[in-house]
Short mmCIF file of N, CA and C and ligand atoms in Angstrom, two decimals:
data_model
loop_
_atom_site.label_atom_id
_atom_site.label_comp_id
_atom_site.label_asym_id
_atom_site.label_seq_id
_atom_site.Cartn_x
_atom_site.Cartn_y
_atom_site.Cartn_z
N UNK Z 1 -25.54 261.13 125.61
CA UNK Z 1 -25.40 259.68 125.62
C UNK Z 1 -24.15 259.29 126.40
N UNK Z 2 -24.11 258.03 127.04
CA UNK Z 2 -22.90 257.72 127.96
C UNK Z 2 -22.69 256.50 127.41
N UNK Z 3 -21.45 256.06 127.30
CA UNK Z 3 -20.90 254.96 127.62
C UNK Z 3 -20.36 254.05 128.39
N UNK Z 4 -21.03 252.95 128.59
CA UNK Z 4 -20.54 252.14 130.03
C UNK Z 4 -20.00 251.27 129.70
N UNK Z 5 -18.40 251.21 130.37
CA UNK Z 5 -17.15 250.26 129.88
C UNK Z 5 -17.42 249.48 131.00
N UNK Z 6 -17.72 247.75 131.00
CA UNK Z 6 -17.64 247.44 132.17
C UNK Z 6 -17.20 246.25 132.43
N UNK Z 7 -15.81 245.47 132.90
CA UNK Z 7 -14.97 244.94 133.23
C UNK Z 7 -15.35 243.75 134.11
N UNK Z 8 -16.12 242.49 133.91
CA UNK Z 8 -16.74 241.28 134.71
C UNK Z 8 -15.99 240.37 133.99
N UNK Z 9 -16.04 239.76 135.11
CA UNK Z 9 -15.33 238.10 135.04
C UNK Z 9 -16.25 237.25 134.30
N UNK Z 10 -15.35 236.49 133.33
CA UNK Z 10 -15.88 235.43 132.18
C UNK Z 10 -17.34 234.98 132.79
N UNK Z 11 -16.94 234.16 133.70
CA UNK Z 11 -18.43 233.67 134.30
C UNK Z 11 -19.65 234.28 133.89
N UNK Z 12 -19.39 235.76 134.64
CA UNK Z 12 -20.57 236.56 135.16
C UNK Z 12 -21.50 236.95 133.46
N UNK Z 13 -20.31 236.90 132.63
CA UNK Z 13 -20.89 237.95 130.93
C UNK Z 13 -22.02 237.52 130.59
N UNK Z 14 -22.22 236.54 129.96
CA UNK Z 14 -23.30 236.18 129.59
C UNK Z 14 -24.91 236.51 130.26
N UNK Z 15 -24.90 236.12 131.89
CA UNK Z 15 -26.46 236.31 132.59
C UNK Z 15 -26.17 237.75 132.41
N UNK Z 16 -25.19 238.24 132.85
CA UNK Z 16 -25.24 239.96 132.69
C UNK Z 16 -25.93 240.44 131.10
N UNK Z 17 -25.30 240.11 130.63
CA UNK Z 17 -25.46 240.16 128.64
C UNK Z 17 -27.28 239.76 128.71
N UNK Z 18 -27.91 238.65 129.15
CA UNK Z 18 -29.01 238.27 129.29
C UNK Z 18 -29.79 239.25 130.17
N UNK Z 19 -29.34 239.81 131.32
CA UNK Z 19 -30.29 240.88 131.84
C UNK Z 19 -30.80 242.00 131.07
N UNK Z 20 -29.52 242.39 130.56
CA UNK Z 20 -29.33 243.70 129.71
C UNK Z 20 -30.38 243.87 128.60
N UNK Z 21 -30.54 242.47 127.98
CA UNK Z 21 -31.13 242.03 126.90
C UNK Z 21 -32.57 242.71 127.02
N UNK Z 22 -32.99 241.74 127.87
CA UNK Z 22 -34.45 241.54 128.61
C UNK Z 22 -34.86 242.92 129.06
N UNK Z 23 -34.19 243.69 129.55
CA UNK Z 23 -34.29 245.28 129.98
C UNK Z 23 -34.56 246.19 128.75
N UNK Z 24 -34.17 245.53 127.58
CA UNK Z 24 -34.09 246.59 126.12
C UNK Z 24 -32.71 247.20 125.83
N UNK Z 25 -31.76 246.65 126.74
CA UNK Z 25 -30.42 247.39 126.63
C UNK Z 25 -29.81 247.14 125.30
N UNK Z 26 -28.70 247.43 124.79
CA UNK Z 26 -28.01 246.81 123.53
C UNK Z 26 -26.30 246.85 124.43
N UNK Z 27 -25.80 246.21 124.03
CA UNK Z 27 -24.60 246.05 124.37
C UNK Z 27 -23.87 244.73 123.37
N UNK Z 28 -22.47 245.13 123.80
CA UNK Z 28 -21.04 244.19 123.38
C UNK Z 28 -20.59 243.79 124.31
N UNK Z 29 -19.99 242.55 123.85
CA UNK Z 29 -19.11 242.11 124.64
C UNK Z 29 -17.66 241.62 124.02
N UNK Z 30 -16.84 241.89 124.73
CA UNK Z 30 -15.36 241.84 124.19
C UNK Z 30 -14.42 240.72 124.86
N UNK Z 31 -14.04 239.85 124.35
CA UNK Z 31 -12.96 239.10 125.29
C UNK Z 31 -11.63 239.79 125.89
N UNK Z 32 -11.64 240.12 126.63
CA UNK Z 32 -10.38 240.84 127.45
C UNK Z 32 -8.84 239.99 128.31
N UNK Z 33 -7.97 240.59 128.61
CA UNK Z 33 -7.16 239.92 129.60
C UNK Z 33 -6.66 240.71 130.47
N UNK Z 34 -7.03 240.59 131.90
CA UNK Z 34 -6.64 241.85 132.85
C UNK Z 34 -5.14 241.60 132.77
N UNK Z 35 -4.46 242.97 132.85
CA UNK Z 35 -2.99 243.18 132.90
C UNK Z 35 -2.52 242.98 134.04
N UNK Z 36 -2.77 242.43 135.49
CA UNK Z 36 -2.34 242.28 136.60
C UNK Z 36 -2.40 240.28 136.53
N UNK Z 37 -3.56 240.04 136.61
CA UNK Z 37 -3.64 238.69 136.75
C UNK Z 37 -3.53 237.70 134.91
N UNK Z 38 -3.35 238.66 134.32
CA UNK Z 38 -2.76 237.95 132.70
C UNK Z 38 -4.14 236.85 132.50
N UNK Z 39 -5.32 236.63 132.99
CA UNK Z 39 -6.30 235.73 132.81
C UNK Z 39 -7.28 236.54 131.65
N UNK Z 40 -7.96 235.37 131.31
CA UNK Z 40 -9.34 236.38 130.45
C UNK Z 40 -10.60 236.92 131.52
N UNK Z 41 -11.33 237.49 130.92
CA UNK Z 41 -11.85 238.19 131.54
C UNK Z 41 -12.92 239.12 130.41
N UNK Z 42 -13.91 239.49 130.68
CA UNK Z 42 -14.91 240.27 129.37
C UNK Z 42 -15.25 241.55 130.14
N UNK Z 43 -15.50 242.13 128.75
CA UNK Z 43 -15.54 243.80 128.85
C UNK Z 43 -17.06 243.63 128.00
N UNK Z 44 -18.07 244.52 128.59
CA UNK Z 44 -19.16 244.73 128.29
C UNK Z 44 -18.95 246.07 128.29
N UNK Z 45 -19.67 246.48 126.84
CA UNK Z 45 -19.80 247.97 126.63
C UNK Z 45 -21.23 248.37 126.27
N UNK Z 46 -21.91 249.47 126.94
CA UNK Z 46 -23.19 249.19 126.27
C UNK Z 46 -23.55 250.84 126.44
N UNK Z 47 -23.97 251.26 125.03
CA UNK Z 47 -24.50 252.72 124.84
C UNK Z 47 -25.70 252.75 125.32
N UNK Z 48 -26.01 253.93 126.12
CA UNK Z 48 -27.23 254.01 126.79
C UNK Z 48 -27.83 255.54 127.17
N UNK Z 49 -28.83 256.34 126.96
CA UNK Z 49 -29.12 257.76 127.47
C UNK Z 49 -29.13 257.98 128.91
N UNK Z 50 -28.02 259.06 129.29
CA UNK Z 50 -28.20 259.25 130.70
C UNK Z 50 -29.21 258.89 131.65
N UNK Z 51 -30.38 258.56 131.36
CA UNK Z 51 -31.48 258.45 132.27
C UNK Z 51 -31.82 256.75 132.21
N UNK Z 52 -30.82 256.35 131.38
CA UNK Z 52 -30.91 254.86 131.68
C UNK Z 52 -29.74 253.99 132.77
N UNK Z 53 -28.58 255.02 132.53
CA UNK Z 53 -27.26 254.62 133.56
C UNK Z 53 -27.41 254.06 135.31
N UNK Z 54 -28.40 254.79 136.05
CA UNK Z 54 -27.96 253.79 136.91
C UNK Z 54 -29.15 252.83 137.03
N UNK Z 55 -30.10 252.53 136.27
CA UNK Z 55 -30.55 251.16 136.43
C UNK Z 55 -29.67 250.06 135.55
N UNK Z 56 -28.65 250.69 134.73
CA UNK Z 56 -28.45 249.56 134.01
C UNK Z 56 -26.86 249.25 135.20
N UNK Z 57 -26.29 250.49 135.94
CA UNK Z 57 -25.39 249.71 137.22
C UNK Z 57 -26.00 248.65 138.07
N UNK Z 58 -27.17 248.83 138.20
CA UNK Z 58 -27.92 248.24 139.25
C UNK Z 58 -27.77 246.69 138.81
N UNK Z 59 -28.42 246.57 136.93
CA UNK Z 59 -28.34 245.40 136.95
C UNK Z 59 -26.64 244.84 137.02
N UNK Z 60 -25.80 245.60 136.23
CA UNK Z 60 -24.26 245.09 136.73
C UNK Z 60 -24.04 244.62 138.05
N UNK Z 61 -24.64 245.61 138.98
CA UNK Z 61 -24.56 244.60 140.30
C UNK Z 61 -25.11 244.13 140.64
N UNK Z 62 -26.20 243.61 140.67
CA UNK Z 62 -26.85 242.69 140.72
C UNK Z 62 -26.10 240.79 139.95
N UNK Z 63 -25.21 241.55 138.74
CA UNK Z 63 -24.93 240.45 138.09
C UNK Z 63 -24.05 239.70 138.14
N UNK Z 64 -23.00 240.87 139.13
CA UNK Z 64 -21.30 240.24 138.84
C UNK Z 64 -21.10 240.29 140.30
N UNK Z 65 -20.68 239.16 140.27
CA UNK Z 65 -19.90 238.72 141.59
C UNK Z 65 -18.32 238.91 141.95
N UNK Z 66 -18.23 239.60 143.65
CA UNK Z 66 -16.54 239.44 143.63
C UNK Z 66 -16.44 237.93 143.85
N UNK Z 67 -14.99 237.83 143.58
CA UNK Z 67 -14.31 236.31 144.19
C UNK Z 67 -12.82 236.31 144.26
N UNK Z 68 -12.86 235.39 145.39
CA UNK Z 68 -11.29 235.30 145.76
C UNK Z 68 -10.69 234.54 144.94
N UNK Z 69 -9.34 235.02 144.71
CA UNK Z 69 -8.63 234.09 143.53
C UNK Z 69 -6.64 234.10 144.62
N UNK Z 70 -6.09 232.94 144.44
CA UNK Z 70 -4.91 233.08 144.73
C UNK Z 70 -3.95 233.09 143.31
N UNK Z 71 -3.17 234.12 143.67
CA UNK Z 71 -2.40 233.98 142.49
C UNK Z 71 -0.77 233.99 143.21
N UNK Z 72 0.36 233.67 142.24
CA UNK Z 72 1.90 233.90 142.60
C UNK Z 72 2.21 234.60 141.92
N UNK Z 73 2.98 235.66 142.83
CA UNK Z 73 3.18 236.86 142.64
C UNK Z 73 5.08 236.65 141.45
N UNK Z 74 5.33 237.22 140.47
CA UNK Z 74 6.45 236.72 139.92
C UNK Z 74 7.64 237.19 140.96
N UNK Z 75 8.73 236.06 140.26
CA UNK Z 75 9.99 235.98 141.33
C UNK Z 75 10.47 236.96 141.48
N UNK Z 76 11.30 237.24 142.26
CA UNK Z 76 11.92 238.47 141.93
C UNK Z 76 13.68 238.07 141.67
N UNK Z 77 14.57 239.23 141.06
CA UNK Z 77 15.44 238.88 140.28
C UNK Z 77 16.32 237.96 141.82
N UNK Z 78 16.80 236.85 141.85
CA UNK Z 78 17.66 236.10 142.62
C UNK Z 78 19.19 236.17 142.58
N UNK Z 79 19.66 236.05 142.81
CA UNK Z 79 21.80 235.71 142.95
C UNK Z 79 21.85 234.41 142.55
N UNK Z 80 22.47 234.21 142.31
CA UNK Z 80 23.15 232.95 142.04
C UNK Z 80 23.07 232.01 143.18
N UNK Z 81 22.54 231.02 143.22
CA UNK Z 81 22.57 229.77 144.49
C UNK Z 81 20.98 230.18 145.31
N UNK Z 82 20.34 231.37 145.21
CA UNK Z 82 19.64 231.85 145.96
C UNK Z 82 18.25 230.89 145.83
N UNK Z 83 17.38 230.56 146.27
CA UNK Z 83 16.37 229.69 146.32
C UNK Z 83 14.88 230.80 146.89
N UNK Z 84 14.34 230.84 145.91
CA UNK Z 84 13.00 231.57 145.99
C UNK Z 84 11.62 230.28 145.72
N UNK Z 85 10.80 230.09 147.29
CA UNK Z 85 9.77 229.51 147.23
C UNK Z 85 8.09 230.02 147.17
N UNK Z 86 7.73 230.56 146.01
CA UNK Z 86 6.27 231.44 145.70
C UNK Z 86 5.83 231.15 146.60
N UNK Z 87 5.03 232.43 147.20
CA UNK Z 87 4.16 232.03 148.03
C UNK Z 87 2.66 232.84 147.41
N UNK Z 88 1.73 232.04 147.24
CA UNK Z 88 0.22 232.49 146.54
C UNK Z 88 0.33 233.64 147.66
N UNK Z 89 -0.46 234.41 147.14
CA UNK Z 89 -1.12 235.68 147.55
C UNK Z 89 -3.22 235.65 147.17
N UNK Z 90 -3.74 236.34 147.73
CA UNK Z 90 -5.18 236.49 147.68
C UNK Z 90 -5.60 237.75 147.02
N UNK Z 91 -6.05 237.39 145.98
CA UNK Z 91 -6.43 239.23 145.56
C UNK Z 91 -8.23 238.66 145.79
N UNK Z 92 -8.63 240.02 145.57
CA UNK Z 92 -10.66 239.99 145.30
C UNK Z 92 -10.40 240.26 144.21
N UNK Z 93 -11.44 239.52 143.20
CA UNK Z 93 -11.47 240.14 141.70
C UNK Z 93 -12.86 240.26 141.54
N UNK Z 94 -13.44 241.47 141.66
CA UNK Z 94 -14.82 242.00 141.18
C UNK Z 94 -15.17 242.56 142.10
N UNK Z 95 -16.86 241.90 142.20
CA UNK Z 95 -17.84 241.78 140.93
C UNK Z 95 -17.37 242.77 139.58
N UNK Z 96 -17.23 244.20 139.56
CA UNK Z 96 -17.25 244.65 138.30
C UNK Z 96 -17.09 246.26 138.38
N UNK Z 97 -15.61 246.11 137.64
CA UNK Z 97 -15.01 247.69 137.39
C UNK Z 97 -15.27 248.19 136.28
N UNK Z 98 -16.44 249.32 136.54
CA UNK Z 98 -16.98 249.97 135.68
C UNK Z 98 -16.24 251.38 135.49
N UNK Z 99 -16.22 252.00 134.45
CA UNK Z 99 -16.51 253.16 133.78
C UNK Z 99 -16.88 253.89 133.00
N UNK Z 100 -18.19 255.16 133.67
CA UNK Z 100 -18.97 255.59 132.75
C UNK Z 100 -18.22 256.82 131.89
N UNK Z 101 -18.70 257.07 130.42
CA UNK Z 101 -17.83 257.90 130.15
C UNK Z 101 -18.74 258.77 129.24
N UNK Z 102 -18.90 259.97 128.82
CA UNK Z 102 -19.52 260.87 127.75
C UNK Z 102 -19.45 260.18 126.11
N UNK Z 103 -20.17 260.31 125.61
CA UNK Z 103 -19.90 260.49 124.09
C UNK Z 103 -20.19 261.16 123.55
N UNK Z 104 -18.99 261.56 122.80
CA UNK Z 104 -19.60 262.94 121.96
C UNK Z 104 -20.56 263.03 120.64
N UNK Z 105 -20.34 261.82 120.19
CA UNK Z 105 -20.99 261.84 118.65
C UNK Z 105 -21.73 260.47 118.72
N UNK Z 106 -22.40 260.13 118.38
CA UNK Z 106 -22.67 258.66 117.51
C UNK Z 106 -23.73 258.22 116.67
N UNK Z 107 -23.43 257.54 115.71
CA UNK Z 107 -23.74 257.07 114.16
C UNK Z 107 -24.11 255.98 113.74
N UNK Z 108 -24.89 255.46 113.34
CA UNK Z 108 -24.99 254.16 112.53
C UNK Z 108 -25.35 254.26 111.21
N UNK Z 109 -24.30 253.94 110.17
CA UNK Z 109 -24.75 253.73 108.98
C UNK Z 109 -25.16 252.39 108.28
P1 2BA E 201 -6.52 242.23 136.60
O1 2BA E 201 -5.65 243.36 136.17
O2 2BA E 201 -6.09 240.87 136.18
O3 2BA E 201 -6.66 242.31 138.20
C1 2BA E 201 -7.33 241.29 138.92
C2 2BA E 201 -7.37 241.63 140.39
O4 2BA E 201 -6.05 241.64 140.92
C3 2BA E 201 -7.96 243.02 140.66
O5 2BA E 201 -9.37 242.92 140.76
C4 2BA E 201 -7.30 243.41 141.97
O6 2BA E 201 -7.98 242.85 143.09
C5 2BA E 201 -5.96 242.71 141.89
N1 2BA E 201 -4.90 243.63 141.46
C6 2BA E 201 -4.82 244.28 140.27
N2 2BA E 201 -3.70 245.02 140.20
C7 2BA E 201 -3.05 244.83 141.37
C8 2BA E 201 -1.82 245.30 141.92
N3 2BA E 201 -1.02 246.13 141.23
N4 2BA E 201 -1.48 244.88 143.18
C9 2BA E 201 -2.27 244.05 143.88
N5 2BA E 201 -3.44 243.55 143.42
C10 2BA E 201 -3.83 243.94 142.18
P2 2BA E 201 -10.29 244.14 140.23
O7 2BA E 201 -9.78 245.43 140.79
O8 2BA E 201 -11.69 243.75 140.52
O9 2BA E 201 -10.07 244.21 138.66
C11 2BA E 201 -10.58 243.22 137.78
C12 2BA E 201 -10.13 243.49 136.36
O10 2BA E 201 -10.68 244.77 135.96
C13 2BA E 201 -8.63 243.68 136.20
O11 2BA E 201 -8.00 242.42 136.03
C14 2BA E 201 -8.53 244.54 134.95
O12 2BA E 201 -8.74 243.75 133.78
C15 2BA E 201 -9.74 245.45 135.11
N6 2BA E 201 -9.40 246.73 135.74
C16 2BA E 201 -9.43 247.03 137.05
N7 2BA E 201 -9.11 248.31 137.28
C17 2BA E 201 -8.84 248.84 136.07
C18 2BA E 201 -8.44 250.14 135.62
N8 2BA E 201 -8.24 251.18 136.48
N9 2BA E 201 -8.27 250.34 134.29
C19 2BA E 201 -8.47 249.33 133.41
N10 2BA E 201 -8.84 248.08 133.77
C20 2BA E 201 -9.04 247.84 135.08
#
C-alpha cells in the first residue's frame, strides 16, 4: 500500500477531493500553511494499492493548477538611517507537490 501526500493550493482541493471521490478513491484533506510563502494551502492524503498510484497522479494533474503569485521577500537586517524599498518577487506555486511514500502497516478499528 502507498501513501500519497499531496500539497495543492486551497482553490484546487475540493474538485480534486471531488475527482478522487467519483474514481472510488478515499482520501483527507488537511488545512496546511506552506513554510516559504506563510499562506494556507491543503494537503490531500489518500491511501491507495500500488496499482492505483499513477491514475490517481494523473487525476492530481489533471486537477491542480500552477500559478503565479508575487510575494515580498522579508527585509533584510538595515543600519540605522538606511531605507529599504520591497521589491515583490514572482514565485510559481504548483499545480501540486506530491509525495509517494510506502506503508508499512495499516488498520481500521
Ligand atoms: P510554500 O513553502 O509557501 O512555497 C510556495 C512557492 O514559493 C513554492 O511553490 C516555490 O515556487 C516558492 N518557494 C518555496 N521556497 C522557496 C525558496 N526558498 N526560494 C524561492 N522560492 C521558493 P511550490 O514548490 O509549488 O510549493 C508549494 C507548496 O508545497 C509550498 O508552499 C509547501 O507548502 C509545499 N512544499 C513544496 N516543496 C515541499 C517539500 N520539499 N517539503 C514539504 N512541503 C513542500
Amino acid at each position: 500500500m502507498k501513501l500519497i501526500v499531496s500539497i495543492v493550493h486551497s482553490d484546487d482541493a475540493d474538485t480534486l477531493i471531488r475527482a478522487l471521490q467519483e474514481q472510488g478513491h478515499r482520501c483527507t484533506k488537511i488545512s496546511t500553511t506552506g513554510g516559504f510563502l506563510r499562506e494556507g494551502n491543503a494537503t490531500v492524503l489518500i491511501g491507495a494499492e500500488e496499482a492505483q498510484v499513477d491514475a490517481i497522479l494523473e487525476t492530481i494533474r489533471d486537477n491542480c493548477h500552477a500559478r503565479r503569485q508575487l510575494v515580498s521577500p522579508l527585509p533584510p537586517v538595515a543600519e540605522a538611517g538606511e531605507l529599504y524599498i520591497p521589491r515583490p518577487v514572482e514565485v510559481q506555486i504548483g499545480g501540486a507537490t506530491v509525495f509517494v511514500v510506502n506503508v508499512e502497516r495499516s488498520a481500521k478499528f
